[in-house]
Short mmCIF file of C-alpha atoms and ligand atoms in Angstrom, two decimals:
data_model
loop_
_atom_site.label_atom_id
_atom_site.label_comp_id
_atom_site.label_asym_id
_atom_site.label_seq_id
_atom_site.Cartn_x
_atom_site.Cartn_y
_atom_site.Cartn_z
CA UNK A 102 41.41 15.71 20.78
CA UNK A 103 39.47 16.00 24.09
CA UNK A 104 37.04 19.04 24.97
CA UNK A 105 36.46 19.90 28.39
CA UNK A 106 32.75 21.28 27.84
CA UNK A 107 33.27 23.78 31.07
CA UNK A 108 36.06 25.58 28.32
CA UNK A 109 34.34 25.06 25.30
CA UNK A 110 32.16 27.26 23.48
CA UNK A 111 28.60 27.08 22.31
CA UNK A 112 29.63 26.97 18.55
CA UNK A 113 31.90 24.54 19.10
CA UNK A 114 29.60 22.65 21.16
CA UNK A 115 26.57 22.49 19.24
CA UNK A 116 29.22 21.39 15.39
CA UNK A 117 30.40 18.49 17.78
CA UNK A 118 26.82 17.12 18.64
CA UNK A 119 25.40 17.77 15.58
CA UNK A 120 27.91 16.27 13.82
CA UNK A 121 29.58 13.73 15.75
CA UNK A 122 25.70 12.10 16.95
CA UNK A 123 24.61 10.49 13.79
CA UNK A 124 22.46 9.58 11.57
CA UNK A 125 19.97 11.15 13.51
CA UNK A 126 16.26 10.19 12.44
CA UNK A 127 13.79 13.21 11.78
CA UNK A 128 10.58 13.68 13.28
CA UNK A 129 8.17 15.93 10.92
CA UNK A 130 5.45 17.44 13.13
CA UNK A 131 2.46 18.33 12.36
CA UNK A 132 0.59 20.50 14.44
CA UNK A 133 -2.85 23.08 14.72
CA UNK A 134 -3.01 26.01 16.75
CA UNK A 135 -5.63 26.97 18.87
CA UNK A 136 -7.11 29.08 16.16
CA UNK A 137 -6.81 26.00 13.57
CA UNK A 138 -4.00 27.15 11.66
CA UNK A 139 -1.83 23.80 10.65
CA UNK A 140 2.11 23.91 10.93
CA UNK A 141 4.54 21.59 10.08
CA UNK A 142 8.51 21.38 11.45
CA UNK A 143 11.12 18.94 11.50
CA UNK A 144 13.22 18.61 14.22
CA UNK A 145 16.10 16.04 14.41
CA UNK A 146 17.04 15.68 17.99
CA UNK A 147 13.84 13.18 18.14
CA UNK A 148 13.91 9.26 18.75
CA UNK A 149 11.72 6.45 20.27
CA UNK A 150 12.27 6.65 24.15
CA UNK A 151 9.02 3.57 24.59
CA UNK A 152 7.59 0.52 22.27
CA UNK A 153 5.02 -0.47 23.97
CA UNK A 154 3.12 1.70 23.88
CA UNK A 155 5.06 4.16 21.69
CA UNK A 156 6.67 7.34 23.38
CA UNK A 157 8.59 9.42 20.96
CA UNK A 158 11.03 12.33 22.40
CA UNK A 159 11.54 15.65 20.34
CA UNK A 160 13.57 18.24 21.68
CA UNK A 161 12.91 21.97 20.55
CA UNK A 162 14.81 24.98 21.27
CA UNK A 163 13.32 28.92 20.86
CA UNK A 164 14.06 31.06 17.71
CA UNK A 165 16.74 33.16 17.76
CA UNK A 166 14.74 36.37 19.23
CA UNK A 167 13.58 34.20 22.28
CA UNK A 168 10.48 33.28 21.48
CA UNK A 169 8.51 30.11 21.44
CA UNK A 170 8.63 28.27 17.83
CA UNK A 171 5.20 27.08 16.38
CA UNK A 172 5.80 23.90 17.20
CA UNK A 173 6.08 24.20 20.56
CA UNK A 174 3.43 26.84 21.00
CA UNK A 175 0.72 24.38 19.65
CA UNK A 176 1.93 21.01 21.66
CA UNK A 177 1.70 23.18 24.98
CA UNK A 178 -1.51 24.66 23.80
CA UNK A 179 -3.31 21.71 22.38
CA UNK A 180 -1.41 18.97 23.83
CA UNK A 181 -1.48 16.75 20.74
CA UNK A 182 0.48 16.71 17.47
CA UNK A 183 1.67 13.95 14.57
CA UNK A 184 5.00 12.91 14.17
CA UNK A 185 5.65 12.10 9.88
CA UNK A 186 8.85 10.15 8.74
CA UNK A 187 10.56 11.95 5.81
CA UNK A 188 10.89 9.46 2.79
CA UNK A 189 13.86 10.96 0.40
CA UNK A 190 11.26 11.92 -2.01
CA UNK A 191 9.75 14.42 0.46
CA UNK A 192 13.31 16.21 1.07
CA UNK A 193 13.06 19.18 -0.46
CA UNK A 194 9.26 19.70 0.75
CA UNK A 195 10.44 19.01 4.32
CA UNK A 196 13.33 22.21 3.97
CA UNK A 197 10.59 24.30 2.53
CA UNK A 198 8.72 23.38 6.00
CA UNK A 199 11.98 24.36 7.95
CA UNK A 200 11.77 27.93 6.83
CA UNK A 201 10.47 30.31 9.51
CA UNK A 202 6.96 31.27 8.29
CA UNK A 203 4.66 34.34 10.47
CA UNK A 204 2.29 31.68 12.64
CA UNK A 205 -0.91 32.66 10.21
CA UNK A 206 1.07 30.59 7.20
CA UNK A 207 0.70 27.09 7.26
CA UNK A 208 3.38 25.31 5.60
CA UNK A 209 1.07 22.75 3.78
CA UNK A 210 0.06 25.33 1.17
CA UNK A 211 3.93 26.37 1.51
CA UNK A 212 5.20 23.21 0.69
CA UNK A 213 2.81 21.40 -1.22
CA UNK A 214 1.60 18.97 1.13
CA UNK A 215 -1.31 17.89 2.00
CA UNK A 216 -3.52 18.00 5.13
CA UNK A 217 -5.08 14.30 5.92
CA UNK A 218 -7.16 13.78 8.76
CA UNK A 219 -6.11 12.26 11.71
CA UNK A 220 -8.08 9.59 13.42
CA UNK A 221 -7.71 10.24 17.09
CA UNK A 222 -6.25 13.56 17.10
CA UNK A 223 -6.93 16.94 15.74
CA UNK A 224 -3.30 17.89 14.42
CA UNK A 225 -3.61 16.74 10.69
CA UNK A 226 -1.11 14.16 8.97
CA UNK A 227 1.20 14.75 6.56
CA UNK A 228 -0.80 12.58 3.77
CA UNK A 229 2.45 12.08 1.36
CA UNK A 230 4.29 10.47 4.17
CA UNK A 231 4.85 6.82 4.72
CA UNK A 232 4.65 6.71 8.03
CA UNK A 233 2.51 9.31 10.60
CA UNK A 234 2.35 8.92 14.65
CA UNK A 235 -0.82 10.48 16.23
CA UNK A 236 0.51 11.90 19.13
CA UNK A 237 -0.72 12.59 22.45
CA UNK A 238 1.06 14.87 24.91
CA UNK A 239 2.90 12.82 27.40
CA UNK A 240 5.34 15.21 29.52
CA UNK A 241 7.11 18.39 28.91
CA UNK A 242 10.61 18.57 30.23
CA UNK A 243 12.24 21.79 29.82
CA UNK A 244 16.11 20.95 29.39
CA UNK A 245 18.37 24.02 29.73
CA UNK A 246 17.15 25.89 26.83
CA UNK A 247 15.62 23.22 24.91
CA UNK A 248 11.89 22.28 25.13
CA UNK A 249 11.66 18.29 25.94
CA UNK A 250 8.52 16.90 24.21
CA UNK A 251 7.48 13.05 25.13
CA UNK A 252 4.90 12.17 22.65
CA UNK A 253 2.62 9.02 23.23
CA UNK A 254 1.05 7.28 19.92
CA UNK A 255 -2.34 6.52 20.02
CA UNK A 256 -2.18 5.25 16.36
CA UNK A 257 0.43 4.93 13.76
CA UNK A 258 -0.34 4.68 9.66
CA UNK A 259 2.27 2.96 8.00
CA UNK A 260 1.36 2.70 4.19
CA UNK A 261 0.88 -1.08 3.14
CA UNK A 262 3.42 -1.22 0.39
CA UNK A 263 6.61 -0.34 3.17
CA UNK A 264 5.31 -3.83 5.42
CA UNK A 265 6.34 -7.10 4.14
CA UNK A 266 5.44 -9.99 6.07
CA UNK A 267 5.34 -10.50 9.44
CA UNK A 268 5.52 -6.30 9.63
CA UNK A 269 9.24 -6.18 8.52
CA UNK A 270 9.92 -3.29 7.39
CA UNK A 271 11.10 -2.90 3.50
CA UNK A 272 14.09 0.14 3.33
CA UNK A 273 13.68 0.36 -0.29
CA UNK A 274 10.00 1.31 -0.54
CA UNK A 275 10.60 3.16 2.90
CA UNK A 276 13.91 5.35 1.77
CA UNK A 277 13.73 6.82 4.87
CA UNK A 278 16.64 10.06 5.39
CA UNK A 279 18.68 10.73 8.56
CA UNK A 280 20.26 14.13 9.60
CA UNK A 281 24.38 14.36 9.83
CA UNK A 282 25.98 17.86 11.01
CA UNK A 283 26.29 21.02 8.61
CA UNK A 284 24.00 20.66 5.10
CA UNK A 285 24.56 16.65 4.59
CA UNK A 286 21.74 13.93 5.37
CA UNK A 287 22.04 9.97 5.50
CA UNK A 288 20.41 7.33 3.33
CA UNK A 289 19.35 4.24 4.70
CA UNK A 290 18.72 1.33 2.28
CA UNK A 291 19.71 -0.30 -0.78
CA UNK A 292 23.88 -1.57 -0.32
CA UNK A 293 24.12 0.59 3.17
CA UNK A 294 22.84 -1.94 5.20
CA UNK A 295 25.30 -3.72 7.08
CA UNK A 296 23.63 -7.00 7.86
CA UNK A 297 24.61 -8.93 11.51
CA UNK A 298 25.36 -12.89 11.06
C1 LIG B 355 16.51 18.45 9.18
C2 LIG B 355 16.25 19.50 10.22
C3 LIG B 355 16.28 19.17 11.56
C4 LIG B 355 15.99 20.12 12.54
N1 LIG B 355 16.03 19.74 13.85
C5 LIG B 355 15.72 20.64 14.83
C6 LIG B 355 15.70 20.23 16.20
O1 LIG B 355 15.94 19.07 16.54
N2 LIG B 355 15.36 21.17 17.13
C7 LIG B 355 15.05 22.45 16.79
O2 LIG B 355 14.74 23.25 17.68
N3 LIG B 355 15.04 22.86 15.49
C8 LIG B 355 15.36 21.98 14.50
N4 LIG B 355 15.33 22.37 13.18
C9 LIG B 355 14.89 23.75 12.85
C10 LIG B 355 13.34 23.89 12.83
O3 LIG B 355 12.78 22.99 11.88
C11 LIG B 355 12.96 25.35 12.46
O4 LIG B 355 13.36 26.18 13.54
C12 LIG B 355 11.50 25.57 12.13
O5 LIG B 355 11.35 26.86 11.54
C13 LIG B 355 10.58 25.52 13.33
O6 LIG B 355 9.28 25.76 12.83
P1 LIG B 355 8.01 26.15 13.71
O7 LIG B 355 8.22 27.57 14.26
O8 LIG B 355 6.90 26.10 12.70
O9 LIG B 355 7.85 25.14 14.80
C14 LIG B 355 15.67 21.47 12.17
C15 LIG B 355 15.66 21.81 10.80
C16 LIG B 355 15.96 20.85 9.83
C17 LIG B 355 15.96 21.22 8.38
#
């Protein structure tokens, strides 16, 4: 099957990417508005665009009534945020955090998760995560309807038992989950791995 995208429709459009462009890795931001109420959001169409240093690319759209989502609201405002990596026993915590919540409810108490400080910006971490990227507002790239975010780390906490030596990274400790299309997500360790000779 081929899809001319001029004669295909959005549905269709958005089953095929979502779908078809996997495992996608999840970025689970963590953010404070102006006010100082902290939100969290994960948002799949992320990935590493720079290593050195680290620029990491998320790519938001609005809600469904037009209007800005947390998320975005509190980048533009405060132009800083954390990007968290969801291990697999932090999935159900990160759906609860996907739920559209008035901007006065922060989805830490939601969720159960707790608020860690960050040590060079003022978004908090996500504490139970392996893995957190203190962000710092690189560009904004609007993108047809989606809102491009390039995020620059200016420090990333990796908990000690996920390193082995020489800062390889160990999948089993790690169990970190990937996004396919409709309600299904990807694990990446244990008899997955496909190793290269
Ligand atoms: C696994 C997962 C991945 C998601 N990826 C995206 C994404 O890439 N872009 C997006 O706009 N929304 C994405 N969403 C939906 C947002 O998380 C959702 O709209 C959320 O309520 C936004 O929260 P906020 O208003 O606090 O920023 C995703 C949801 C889930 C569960």
């Amino acid at each position: 099957m081929e899809f001319l995208v001029k004669h295909t429709d959005e549905d269709t459009l958005y089953k095929l990417v979502l779908g078809l462009i996997v495992p996608r890795p999840i970025g689970w931001v963590s953010t404070i508005s102006k006010e100082g109420i902290t939100n969290i959001a994960p948002f799949s169409f992320f990935n590493a665009v720079n290593d050195a240093p680290p620029v990491l690319m998320l790519s938001i759209s609005n809600r469904d009534d037009n209007t800005l989502k947390d998320t975005v609201r509190n980048i533009l405002d405060t132009k800083e945020f954390v990007i968290n990596m969801v291990s697999e026993e932090l999935f159900e915590k990160m759906l609860i955090t996907a739920e559209e919540f008035p901007p006065d409810i922060s989805e830490f108490e939601k969720a159960g998760l707790t608020p860690e400080e960050s040590k060079m910006v003022k978004a908090p971490r996500i504490k139970e995560a392996k893995v957190s990227f203190e962000c710092k507002l690189y560009k904004y790239v609007p993108v047809y309807d989606m809102h491009v975010i390039f995020g620059e780390a200016l420090l990333i906490k990796v908990n000690d038992d996920i390193l082995t030596e020489n800062f390889k990274v160990d999948y089993e400790s790690y169990k970190p989950i990937g996004r396919l299309g409709g309600n299904y997500y990807a694990k990446v360790y244990g008899n997955c791995q496909i190793k290269r000779c």
